[in-house]
């Protein structure tokens, strides 16, 4: 019965399956030393079965390096790093995640309560004591281990809230811990800060090709972890931790300031305003001017991702389509809100894409986008429901669309995030200055070609942004920082946790999954104005369009017997999945995942999260 909190439980997702079986890294390494394999274990009270002696592993820097690389198996990999925003309020998909369906998720189906990675890390820290290796070298690798312990626990707190804090490899007789209760998130997150402080102060590497962590990565993770905890405490008064929120906001500011002033990073601008942001996601080698940490691919080692396949397939992927309320928040080039255009509700696709922040054209297919020299407007035949078809992670050659062929590196952390974390923390503290704005939000907008409002703090509330997304926020600075975050980091895996920490989970159920404006049915539409018709929408109660439709033009039914998923809003915008309501419970249970029932059966000292 010692598996209670330390063995895998529930159905496992791709990430948690890697807790018991270490896989070869999706990096540039061909093999890892057998020592790294020897000390990976499924349970925290299980003695590892060694194929190398402890002296082999812990008695040399090479042994420590080999072992430390086993920690990287915790990270998103080639199979899933590109779809971390698979469940988000702004992503319309062909099948609702069970977590946002009424009755679709429960403690019986929950997972993620797996602890093998922690056993591996703690065993290393506990045994990295051999005096034959200098203290500085040992502390470097202990710093790496503590970085990954912080990463592990941040994920657990984001998912479950209170969790057991364990800082050593447990023995079989430590039943008070093995069958203990959960520790408060307050305790756990203070330890996370301590681990990241140690990591940033002791990891010796200050530069990397993007695949290995450095002291700067540790500082970056501290800004991410502290920002999550600060805002969760501020916007979740039921925790009674609001008084300590500013302490964590200050952690963000301090770590970000050190990184910004002393680190080697800056925003990448080498591809100009029209292409620099997207270049970060389609380059084979990480663009380390900005990318601090990445999943790298290798065609030679057959380590490639399915990014194109997932984002462009009608069957392999979810036909992920961004939605109009989110697209509406992307600014005009002059820095004014798009929704300040008097006719924004009736602009057709071509017109709404003109004179916008250049990140719009780097995020979705817009007029002028092509693949291998062929115009490629939004593909309603098989790829998009709303007309806003993402391109952020995909390579433009269709060759990559039908399998695991992608070689582009996928950023896990980049300098842009640090700027956003810094700006948000200072905005929440009320200390963001014009100079701070200019070097963070202003710099990001300038990189995207925006010309207005780059050097002074905003003073006017954008009522569309406020009413649609954040009705509880009246501070124009905080609103604009949040706008910038959701635009700059779109599809990078932050959105769901952002909504949770801001206590706006209701957007997961309520944000309208609408799309482009459709002026009339049975009208051929040339979406990119290149002289070729792309789509015609028709009444689904009929057999098809009432007009002749040229070859290559998609025919999409609106409502009717063939489908009730694709409909039109009252103001004639596409709407997807209205017939399948999404659910966010009023009691707020979905801000935390339930503890898997199998874990509670094994240990009745574990309490269930509220509402579950």
Coordinates of C-alpha atoms in Angstrom, one line a residue:
X1 CA 0.0 0.0 0.0
X2 CA 3.0 2.3 -0.2
X3 CA 2.0 3.4 -3.7
X4 CA -0.7 5.8 -2.2
X5 CA 0.7 9.1 -3.2
X6 CA 3.8 8.2 -5.2
X7 CA 2.7 5.8 -7.9
X8 CA 0.9 6.7 -11.1
X9 CA -2.9 6.6 -10.8
X10 CA -5.8 7.1 -13.1
X11 CA -5.6 7.0 -16.9
X12 CA -2.3 8.6 -17.9
X13 CA -1.8 11.2 -20.5
X14 CA 1.3 11.3 -22.7
X15 CA 3.3 13.3 -20.2
X16 CA 2.6 11.2 -17.2
X17 CA 3.4 8.0 -19.0
X18 CA 7.0 9.0 -19.1
X19 CA 7.3 9.0 -15.3
X20 CA 8.2 5.3 -15.1
X21 CA 10.0 4.8 -18.3
X22 CA 12.8 7.2 -19.2
X23 CA 12.9 7.9 -23.0
X24 CA 15.7 9.1 -25.0
X25 CA 15.7 12.9 -25.1
X26 CA 14.2 14.8 -27.9
X27 CA 17.3 16.9 -28.0
X28 CA 20.7 16.6 -29.7
X29 CA 21.8 13.7 -27.5
X30 CA 22.0 10.3 -29.2
X31 CA 22.3 8.3 -26.0
X32 CA 22.4 8.9 -22.3
X33 CA 24.7 7.2 -19.9
X34 CA 23.4 4.0 -18.3
X35 CA 23.7 5.8 -15.0
X36 CA 20.8 8.1 -15.9
X37 CA 18.6 5.1 -16.5
X38 CA 19.7 3.3 -13.4
X39 CA 18.2 5.8 -11.0
X40 CA 14.9 6.4 -12.6
X41 CA 12.1 4.9 -10.6
X42 CA 8.3 4.8 -10.5
X43 CA 7.9 5.2 -6.8
X44 CA 9.5 7.4 -4.2
X45 CA 10.0 4.7 -1.7
X46 CA 11.5 2.2 -4.1
X47 CA 15.3 1.6 -4.1
X48 CA 16.6 2.0 -7.7
X49 CA 18.0 -1.0 -9.5
X50 CA 21.4 0.1 -10.5
X51 CA 23.3 -0.9 -13.6
X52 CA 26.1 1.5 -12.4
X53 CA 27.5 2.0 -9.0
X54 CA 26.8 5.2 -7.0
X55 CA 30.5 5.9 -7.3
X56 CA 30.2 5.7 -11.1
X57 CA 27.4 8.2 -11.1
X58 CA 28.1 10.6 -8.2
X59 CA 31.9 10.4 -8.2
X60 CA 32.5 12.4 -11.4
X61 CA 31.1 15.4 -13.3
X62 CA 30.4 13.2 -16.3
X63 CA 28.2 10.9 -14.1
X64 CA 26.3 13.9 -12.7
X65 CA 25.8 15.4 -16.1
X66 CA 24.4 12.1 -17.5
X67 CA 22.1 11.6 -14.6
X68 CA 20.8 15.2 -14.8
X69 CA 19.8 14.8 -18.3
X70 CA 17.2 12.2 -17.2
X71 CA 15.2 15.1 -15.7
X72 CA 14.5 16.5 -19.2
X73 CA 12.1 13.7 -19.7
X74 CA 9.6 15.7 -17.7
X75 CA 9.2 18.3 -20.4
X76 CA 6.8 18.6 -23.3
X77 CA 8.3 16.8 -26.2
X78 CA 8.1 16.4 -29.9
X79 CA 4.7 14.8 -29.6
X80 CA 2.9 17.5 -27.7
X81 CA 4.9 20.7 -27.3
X82 CA 3.1 22.4 -30.2
X83 CA -0.5 21.8 -28.8
X84 CA -0.3 23.0 -25.2
X85 CA -3.2 25.4 -25.8
X86 CA -5.4 22.5 -27.0
X87 CA -8.0 23.5 -24.4
X88 CA -8.4 27.3 -24.3
X89 CA -11.3 29.7 -24.4
X90 CA -10.2 31.1 -27.7
X91 CA -9.8 27.8 -29.5
X92 CA -12.8 26.3 -31.3
X93 CA -12.3 22.5 -31.8
X94 CA -14.2 19.6 -33.3
X95 CA -14.6 17.7 -30.0
X96 CA -15.0 19.3 -26.6
X97 CA -12.5 18.4 -23.9
X98 CA -14.3 16.4 -21.2
X99 CA -13.1 18.9 -18.6
X100 CA -15.5 21.5 -19.9
X101 CA -18.5 19.2 -20.6
X102 CA -21.1 18.9 -17.9
X103 CA -20.5 15.6 -16.1
X104 CA -17.6 14.8 -18.5
X105 CA -14.9 14.8 -15.8
X106 CA -14.7 13.3 -12.4
X107 CA -12.2 12.0 -9.8
X108 CA -12.7 8.6 -11.5
X109 CA -11.2 9.9 -14.7
X110 CA -8.7 12.4 -13.3
X111 CA -5.0 11.8 -13.7
X112 CA -1.7 13.6 -13.1
X113 CA -1.2 12.4 -9.5
X114 CA 2.1 10.8 -10.4
X115 CA 5.4 11.2 -8.5
X116 CA 8.1 9.1 -10.2
X117 CA 9.9 12.2 -11.5
X118 CA 10.2 13.6 -8.0
X119 CA 11.7 10.4 -6.7
X120 CA 14.3 10.6 -9.4
X121 CA 15.2 14.2 -8.6
X122 CA 15.3 13.8 -4.8
X123 CA 17.4 10.7 -5.0
X124 CA 19.9 12.7 -7.0
X125 CA 20.0 15.6 -4.6
X126 CA 20.3 13.4 -1.6
X127 CA 23.3 11.4 -3.1
X128 CA 25.2 14.2 -4.8
X129 CA 27.7 14.5 -2.0
X130 CA 30.8 12.8 -3.2
X131 CA 33.9 15.0 -2.1
X132 CA 35.8 13.8 -5.2
X133 CA 33.7 16.3 -7.1
X134 CA 34.2 19.9 -6.2
X135 CA 31.4 21.7 -4.3
X136 CA 30.9 24.2 -7.1
X137 CA 30.3 21.4 -9.6
X138 CA 28.0 19.5 -7.3
X139 CA 26.0 22.6 -6.6
X140 CA 25.7 23.2 -10.3
X141 CA 24.0 19.9 -10.8
X142 CA 22.0 20.1 -7.6
X143 CA 20.8 23.5 -8.9
X144 CA 19.7 21.8 -12.1
X145 CA 17.9 19.1 -10.0
X146 CA 16.2 21.8 -7.9
X147 CA 15.1 23.7 -11.0
X148 CA 13.3 20.5 -12.1
X149 CA 11.8 20.0 -8.7
X150 CA 10.4 23.5 -8.8
X151 CA 9.1 22.8 -12.4
X152 CA 7.5 19.6 -11.1
X153 CA 5.8 21.2 -8.2
X154 CA 4.6 24.2 -10.1
X155 CA 2.8 21.9 -12.4
X156 CA 1.3 20.0 -9.4
X157 CA 0.1 23.2 -7.7
X158 CA -1.4 24.6 -10.9
X159 CA -3.3 21.3 -11.3
X160 CA -4.2 20.3 -7.8
X161 CA -3.5 23.2 -5.4
X162 CA -2.4 21.7 -2.1
X163 CA 0.0 18.7 -2.6
X164 CA 2.4 16.8 -0.4
X165 CA 5.8 18.5 -0.2
X166 CA 8.6 15.8 -0.2
X167 CA 12.2 16.9 -0.4
X168 CA 14.1 13.6 0.0
X169 CA 13.9 10.0 -1.3
X170 CA 11.5 8.4 1.0
X171 CA 12.2 5.2 2.9
X172 CA 9.8 2.3 3.2
X173 CA 9.2 3.1 6.9
X174 CA 8.2 6.8 6.4
X175 CA 4.5 6.0 6.6
X176 CA 3.6 9.3 8.2
X177 CA 4.6 10.9 4.8
X178 CA 3.5 8.1 2.5
X179 CA 0.1 8.1 4.1
X180 CA 0.0 11.8 5.1
X181 CA -2.1 14.7 4.2
X182 CA -1.5 17.4 1.5
X183 CA 0.6 20.4 2.4
X184 CA -0.7 23.9 1.8
X185 CA 0.2 25.5 -1.5
X186 CA 1.6 28.3 0.6
X187 CA 4.3 25.9 2.0
X188 CA 4.9 24.3 -1.4
X189 CA 5.3 27.6 -3.3
X190 CA 7.8 29.0 -0.8
X191 CA 9.9 25.9 -1.4
X192 CA 9.5 26.4 -5.1
X193 CA 10.9 29.9 -4.7
X194 CA 13.8 28.5 -2.6
X195 CA 14.6 25.9 -5.2
X196 CA 14.7 28.4 -8.0
X197 CA 16.8 30.8 -6.0
X198 CA 19.3 28.1 -5.4
X199 CA 19.2 27.1 -9.0
X200 CA 19.8 30.6 -10.3
X201 CA 22.6 31.2 -7.9
X202 CA 24.4 27.9 -8.5
X203 CA 23.8 26.7 -12.1
X204 CA 27.1 27.7 -13.8
X205 CA 25.9 27.7 -17.4
X206 CA 24.9 31.2 -18.7
X207 CA 24.5 30.3 -22.3
X208 CA 22.9 27.5 -24.2
X209 CA 21.7 26.4 -27.7
X210 CA 18.2 26.5 -26.2
X211 CA 17.9 22.9 -25.3
X212 CA 19.6 23.0 -21.9
X213 CA 18.6 25.1 -18.9
X214 CA 20.9 27.9 -17.6
X215 CA 20.8 30.2 -14.6
X216 CA 18.7 32.5 -16.7
X217 CA 16.1 29.8 -17.3
X218 CA 15.9 29.4 -13.6
X219 CA 15.2 33.1 -13.2
X220 CA 12.7 32.9 -16.0
X221 CA 10.8 30.1 -14.3
X222 CA 10.8 32.0 -11.1
X223 CA 9.0 34.9 -12.8
X224 CA 6.4 32.4 -14.3
X225 CA 5.9 30.5 -11.0
X226 CA 5.7 33.6 -8.8
X227 CA 3.3 35.4 -11.2
X228 CA 0.9 32.4 -11.2
X229 CA 0.9 32.3 -7.4
X230 CA 0.7 36.0 -6.9
X231 CA -2.4 36.5 -9.1
X232 CA -4.0 33.3 -7.9
X233 CA -3.7 34.6 -4.3
X234 CA -5.0 38.0 -5.3
X235 CA -8.0 36.9 -7.4
X236 CA -9.0 33.9 -5.3
X237 CA -10.0 35.5 -1.9
X238 CA -11.4 32.1 -0.8
X239 CA -7.8 31.1 -0.1
X240 CA -7.3 33.9 2.4
X241 CA -3.8 34.5 1.0
X242 CA -4.4 37.9 -0.5
X243 CA -2.1 39.7 1.9
X244 CA 0.9 37.7 0.6
X245 CA 0.1 38.3 -3.1
X246 CA 2.3 41.3 -3.4
X247 CA 5.2 39.4 -2.0
X248 CA 5.0 37.1 -4.9
X249 CA 4.5 39.9 -7.4
X250 CA 7.7 41.4 -6.1
X251 CA 9.5 38.1 -6.6
X252 CA 8.5 38.4 -10.2
X253 CA 9.8 42.0 -10.5
X254 CA 13.1 41.2 -8.8
X255 CA 13.9 38.1 -10.9
X256 CA 12.8 39.7 -14.2
X257 CA 14.8 42.8 -13.5
X258 CA 18.0 40.8 -12.9
X259 CA 17.3 38.8 -16.1
X260 CA 16.5 42.0 -18.1
X261 CA 19.5 43.9 -16.8
X262 CA 22.2 41.2 -16.8
X263 CA 21.0 38.4 -19.1
X264 CA 22.0 37.9 -22.7
X265 CA 18.5 38.1 -24.2
X266 CA 16.6 40.6 -26.3
X267 CA 13.6 40.5 -28.6
X268 CA 14.4 38.9 -32.0
X269 CA 13.9 41.4 -34.9
X270 CA 15.9 39.8 -37.6
X271 CA 12.9 39.0 -39.9
X272 CA 11.3 42.5 -39.6
X273 CA 8.0 43.5 -38.3
X274 CA 6.2 41.2 -40.7
X275 CA 8.0 38.0 -39.7
X276 CA 10.1 38.1 -36.6
X277 CA 7.7 36.7 -34.1
X278 CA 6.7 33.7 -36.2
X279 CA 10.3 33.1 -37.1
X280 CA 10.8 32.0 -33.5
X281 CA 8.4 29.1 -34.1
X282 CA 9.4 27.9 -37.6
X283 CA 13.2 28.0 -37.3
X284 CA 15.0 24.7 -37.1
X285 CA 17.5 26.0 -34.6
X286 CA 16.2 28.0 -31.6
X287 CA 16.8 31.7 -32.2
X288 CA 18.6 32.1 -28.9
X289 CA 18.6 35.9 -29.1
X290 CA 15.1 35.5 -27.6
X291 CA 14.4 31.8 -27.1
X292 CA 15.7 30.8 -23.7
X293 CA 14.5 27.2 -23.7
X294 CA 13.1 25.0 -26.5
X295 CA 12.3 21.5 -27.7
X296 CA 14.7 20.8 -30.5
X297 CA 14.2 18.4 -33.4
X298 CA 16.6 16.4 -35.5
X299 CA 15.8 14.8 -38.8
X300 CA 19.0 12.8 -38.6
X301 CA 17.9 11.2 -35.4
X302 CA 14.3 10.8 -36.5
X303 CA 13.2 13.1 -33.7
X304 CA 10.5 15.2 -35.4
X305 CA 7.1 16.6 -34.4
X306 CA 3.6 16.3 -35.9
X307 CA 2.9 20.1 -35.7
X308 CA 1.8 20.5 -39.3
X309 CA -0.2 17.4 -39.2
X310 CA -2.0 18.4 -36.0
X311 CA -2.7 22.0 -37.1
X312 CA -3.8 21.2 -40.7
X313 CA -5.4 17.8 -40.7
X314 CA -9.2 17.4 -40.7
X315 CA -8.9 14.1 -38.7
X316 CA -5.6 13.9 -36.9
X317 CA -6.0 17.3 -35.2
X318 CA -9.0 19.1 -33.8
X319 CA -9.4 21.6 -36.7
X320 CA -8.3 24.2 -34.1
X321 CA -9.8 27.6 -35.1
X322 CA -9.3 30.9 -33.3
X323 CA -12.4 32.8 -32.4
X324 CA -13.5 36.3 -33.3
X325 CA -13.7 37.8 -29.8
X326 CA -10.0 37.1 -29.4
X327 CA -9.1 38.2 -32.9
X328 CA -11.0 41.5 -32.2
X329 CA -8.5 42.3 -29.4
X330 CA -5.5 42.5 -31.8
X331 CA -4.8 46.2 -32.3
X332 CA -4.7 48.3 -35.4
X333 CA -1.2 49.3 -36.6
X334 CA -1.6 52.8 -35.1
X335 CA -2.1 51.3 -31.7
X336 CA -5.9 51.9 -31.5
X337 CA -8.4 49.0 -30.8
X338 CA -9.7 47.3 -33.8
X339 CA -13.1 47.5 -32.3
X340 CA -12.9 51.3 -32.6
X341 CA -13.5 50.9 -36.3
X342 CA -17.1 52.0 -36.8
X343 CA -17.9 49.1 -39.1
X344 CA -15.8 46.4 -37.4
X345 CA -18.9 44.1 -37.0
X346 CA -19.6 44.0 -40.8
X347 CA -16.1 44.0 -42.2
X348 CA -15.4 41.0 -44.4
X349 CA -12.4 38.9 -43.8
X350 CA -10.1 40.7 -46.3
X351 CA -10.9 44.1 -44.8
X352 CA -10.6 43.2 -41.2
X353 CA -7.1 41.9 -41.8
X354 CA -5.8 45.3 -43.2
X355 CA -3.7 47.7 -41.1
X356 CA -3.5 45.3 -38.1
X357 CA -0.7 44.5 -35.7
X358 CA 1.6 42.2 -37.8
X359 CA 1.2 39.4 -35.3
X360 CA -2.3 38.8 -36.8
X361 CA -0.7 37.7 -40.1
X362 CA 1.9 35.6 -38.2
X363 CA -0.8 33.9 -36.2
X364 CA -3.4 33.0 -38.8
X365 CA -3.8 32.7 -42.5
X366 CA -4.5 36.3 -43.8
X367 CA -4.7 37.6 -47.3
X368 CA -1.4 37.2 -49.0
X369 CA -0.4 34.0 -47.1
X370 CA 0.9 31.3 -49.5
X371 CA 2.4 27.9 -49.3
X372 CA 5.1 27.1 -51.8
X373 CA 4.1 30.1 -53.9
X374 CA 0.4 29.1 -54.0
X375 CA -2.2 31.3 -52.3
X376 CA -3.5 29.7 -49.2
X377 CA -6.6 31.4 -47.7
X378 CA -8.5 29.9 -44.8
X379 CA -9.4 26.4 -45.8
X380 CA -13.0 25.7 -45.0
X381 CA -13.0 22.3 -46.7
X382 CA -11.1 20.6 -43.9
X383 CA -9.2 22.9 -41.6
X384 CA -11.1 25.7 -40.1
X385 CA -14.6 26.4 -38.6
X386 CA -14.3 30.1 -38.0
X387 CA -12.0 31.3 -40.7
X388 CA -9.2 32.1 -38.3
X389 CA -6.8 29.3 -39.2
X390 CA -3.5 29.2 -37.1
X391 CA -0.1 29.1 -38.7
X392 CA 2.1 29.8 -35.7
X393 CA 3.8 26.4 -35.5
X394 CA 3.4 25.1 -39.0
X395 CA 5.9 25.1 -41.8
X396 CA 4.6 26.5 -45.1
X397 CA 5.5 23.6 -47.3
X398 CA 2.5 21.2 -47.5
X399 CA 5.0 18.3 -47.5
X400 CA 5.0 18.5 -43.7
X401 CA 1.3 18.1 -43.3
X402 CA 0.8 14.4 -43.4
X403 CA 3.0 12.9 -40.7
X404 CA 5.7 13.5 -38.0
X405 CA 8.0 15.5 -40.3
X406 CA 8.4 18.9 -38.6
X407 CA 11.9 19.9 -37.7
X408 CA 11.2 23.3 -36.3
X409 CA 12.2 23.9 -32.7
X410 CA 9.4 24.8 -30.3
X411 CA 10.1 27.4 -27.7
X412 CA 9.2 26.6 -24.1
X413 CA 10.4 29.9 -22.7
X414 CA 11.3 33.1 -24.4
X415 CA 12.4 36.6 -23.4
X416 CA 9.0 38.0 -24.5
X417 CA 7.4 36.1 -21.6
X418 CA 9.8 37.7 -19.2
X419 CA 8.8 41.2 -20.3
X420 CA 5.2 40.3 -20.0
X421 CA 5.6 38.8 -16.5
X422 CA 7.6 41.9 -15.4
X423 CA 4.9 44.3 -16.8
X424 CA 2.0 42.4 -15.2
X425 CA 3.6 42.2 -11.8
X426 CA 4.5 45.9 -11.8
X427 CA 1.0 46.8 -13.0
X428 CA -0.6 44.8 -10.2
X429 CA 1.7 46.4 -7.7
X430 CA 0.9 49.9 -9.1
X431 CA 4.6 50.6 -9.8
X432 CA 4.7 50.3 -13.6
X433 CA 6.3 53.5 -15.1
X434 CA 6.4 54.9 -18.6
X435 CA 9.9 53.7 -18.9
X436 CA 8.9 50.2 -17.7
X437 CA 6.1 50.2 -20.3
X438 CA 8.4 51.3 -23.1
X439 CA 10.9 48.5 -22.5
X440 CA 8.3 45.8 -22.1
X441 CA 4.8 46.2 -23.7
X442 CA 6.0 49.0 -25.9
X443 CA 9.0 47.0 -27.2
X444 CA 6.7 44.0 -28.0
X445 CA 4.3 46.2 -29.9
X446 CA 7.1 47.9 -31.7
X447 CA 8.4 44.5 -32.8
X448 CA 4.9 43.9 -34.3
X449 CA 4.9 47.1 -36.3
X450 CA 2.6 49.1 -34.0
X451 CA 3.4 52.8 -34.0
X452 CA 1.2 54.4 -31.3
X453 CA 1.3 54.2 -27.5
X454 CA 4.7 52.7 -27.2
X455 CA 6.3 54.9 -24.6
X456 CA 3.5 56.1 -22.3
X457 CA 1.1 54.2 -20.0
X458 CA -2.5 53.8 -21.3
X459 CA -5.1 55.9 -19.6
X460 CA -8.3 54.8 -21.4
X461 CA -10.2 51.6 -20.8
X462 CA -11.0 49.6 -24.0
X463 CA -14.6 48.8 -23.2
X464 CA -14.7 45.9 -25.7
X465 CA -11.8 44.2 -24.1
X466 CA -13.1 44.8 -20.6
X467 CA -16.7 43.7 -21.2
X468 CA -15.8 40.7 -23.3
X469 CA -13.0 39.3 -21.2
X470 CA -12.3 41.1 -17.9
X471 CA -15.4 42.9 -16.6
X472 CA -13.9 43.0 -13.1
X473 CA -10.9 45.1 -14.2
X474 CA -11.2 48.8 -14.5
X475 CA -7.5 49.7 -14.5
X476 CA -6.5 50.4 -18.2
X477 CA -2.9 49.5 -17.6
X478 CA -3.8 46.0 -16.3
X479 CA -6.2 45.5 -19.2
X480 CA -3.7 46.4 -21.8
X481 CA -1.0 44.2 -20.2
X482 CA -3.5 41.3 -20.4
X483 CA -4.3 42.1 -24.0
X484 CA -0.7 42.0 -24.8
X485 CA -0.2 38.7 -23.1
X486 CA -3.0 37.0 -24.8
X487 CA -1.8 38.2 -28.2
X488 CA 1.9 37.7 -27.8
X489 CA 1.7 34.3 -26.2
X490 CA -1.3 32.9 -28.1
X491 CA -1.2 29.1 -28.6
X492 CA 1.9 28.7 -26.4
X493 CA 0.3 26.9 -23.5
X494 CA -0.4 29.7 -21.0
X495 CA -4.0 30.6 -21.6
X496 CA -5.9 28.1 -19.4
X497 CA -3.6 28.7 -16.4
X498 CA -3.9 32.5 -17.0
X499 CA -7.7 32.2 -16.9
X500 CA -7.4 30.1 -13.7
X501 CA -5.1 32.5 -11.9
X502 CA -7.2 35.6 -12.9
X503 CA -10.4 33.7 -11.9
X504 CA -12.0 34.0 -15.3
X505 CA -12.6 30.3 -15.9
X506 CA -16.1 31.2 -17.0
X507 CA -14.6 32.3 -20.4
X508 CA -14.0 28.6 -21.1
X509 CA -17.8 28.2 -21.3
X510 CA -19.0 31.6 -22.2
X511 CA -16.7 33.1 -24.8
X512 CA -18.5 32.9 -28.1
X513 CA -16.9 30.6 -30.7
X514 CA -17.7 32.9 -33.6
X515 CA -15.8 33.6 -36.8
X516 CA -15.8 35.7 -39.9
X517 CA -18.6 37.9 -41.2
X518 CA -20.9 36.2 -43.8
X519 CA -22.9 38.9 -45.5
X520 CA -25.3 36.5 -47.2
X521 CA -25.8 32.8 -48.0
X522 CA -25.3 31.4 -51.5
X523 CA -22.7 34.1 -52.3
X524 CA -19.3 33.1 -53.6
X525 CA -16.6 34.6 -51.3
X526 CA -13.0 35.4 -52.4
X527 CA -11.5 35.6 -48.9
X528 CA -8.0 36.9 -50.0
X529 CA -9.1 38.9 -53.1
X530 CA -6.8 37.1 -55.4
X531 CA -9.5 36.4 -58.0
X532 CA -10.4 32.9 -57.0
X533 CA -13.5 31.9 -55.0
X534 CA -12.7 30.1 -51.7
X535 CA -16.0 29.3 -50.0
X536 CA -19.8 29.6 -50.2
X537 CA -22.1 29.2 -47.2
X538 CA -25.6 27.9 -47.8
X539 CA -28.7 26.9 -45.8
X540 CA -28.2 23.4 -44.4
X541 CA -31.9 22.7 -44.8
X542 CA -31.4 22.5 -48.5
X543 CA -29.4 20.0 -50.6
X544 CA -26.7 22.5 -51.4
X545 CA -25.9 26.0 -52.7
X546 CA -28.5 27.4 -55.1
X547 CA -25.7 28.8 -57.3
X548 CA -23.0 27.2 -59.5
X549 CA -19.9 26.6 -57.4
X550 CA -16.5 26.4 -59.2
X551 CA -14.1 23.6 -58.5
X552 CA -12.0 24.1 -55.4
X553 CA -14.5 26.3 -53.7
X554 CA -15.6 24.9 -50.3
X555 CA -19.3 24.5 -49.7
X556 CA -20.3 24.9 -46.0
X557 CA -23.8 24.2 -44.6
X558 CA -25.2 26.6 -42.1
X559 CA -27.5 24.8 -39.7
X560 CA -30.1 22.4 -41.0
X561 CA -30.3 18.6 -40.9
X562 CA -26.7 18.0 -42.0
X563 CA -25.2 19.8 -39.0
X564 CA -26.3 22.0 -36.2
X565 CA -22.7 22.8 -35.2
X566 CA -22.0 25.4 -37.9
X567 CA -24.5 28.3 -37.5
X568 CA -24.6 32.1 -37.8
X569 CA -24.9 34.6 -35.0
X570 CA -27.5 37.3 -35.0
X571 CA -25.1 39.7 -36.6
X572 CA -24.1 37.1 -39.3
X573 CA -20.8 35.8 -38.0
X574 CA -20.0 32.2 -38.2
X575 CA -20.6 30.3 -34.9
X576 CA -19.3 26.9 -34.1
X577 CA -20.5 24.3 -31.6
X578 CA -23.4 26.3 -30.2
X579 CA -25.4 23.2 -30.0
X580 CA -22.9 21.6 -27.6
X581 CA -22.8 23.8 -24.5
X582 CA -19.6 24.1 -22.6
X583 CA -19.7 24.0 -18.8
X584 CA -17.9 26.0 -16.1
X585 CA -19.5 25.2 -12.7
X586 CA -20.6 28.1 -10.6
X587 CA -18.9 26.6 -7.6
X588 CA -15.5 27.1 -9.2
X589 CA -14.5 23.4 -8.9
X590 CA -12.6 23.5 -12.2
X591 CA -10.0 25.9 -11.0
X592 CA -8.4 22.8 -9.6
X593 CA -8.5 19.2 -10.9
X594 CA -9.9 16.5 -8.7
X595 CA -7.5 14.2 -6.8
X596 CA -7.9 10.8 -8.6
X597 CA -10.2 8.6 -6.7
X598 CA -7.7 5.7 -6.8
X599 CA -5.3 7.8 -4.7
X600 CA -7.9 8.6 -2.1
X601 CA -8.9 5.0 -1.9
X602 CA -5.3 4.1 -1.0
X603 CA -5.0 6.9 1.5
X604 CA -8.1 8.3 3.3
X605 CA -6.0 11.1 4.7
X606 CA -6.1 12.8 1.3
X607 CA -8.9 15.3 1.1
X608 CA -10.7 15.9 -2.2
X609 CA -10.7 19.3 -3.9
X610 CA -13.9 21.4 -3.4
X611 CA -16.8 20.5 -5.6
X612 CA -15.5 17.2 -6.8

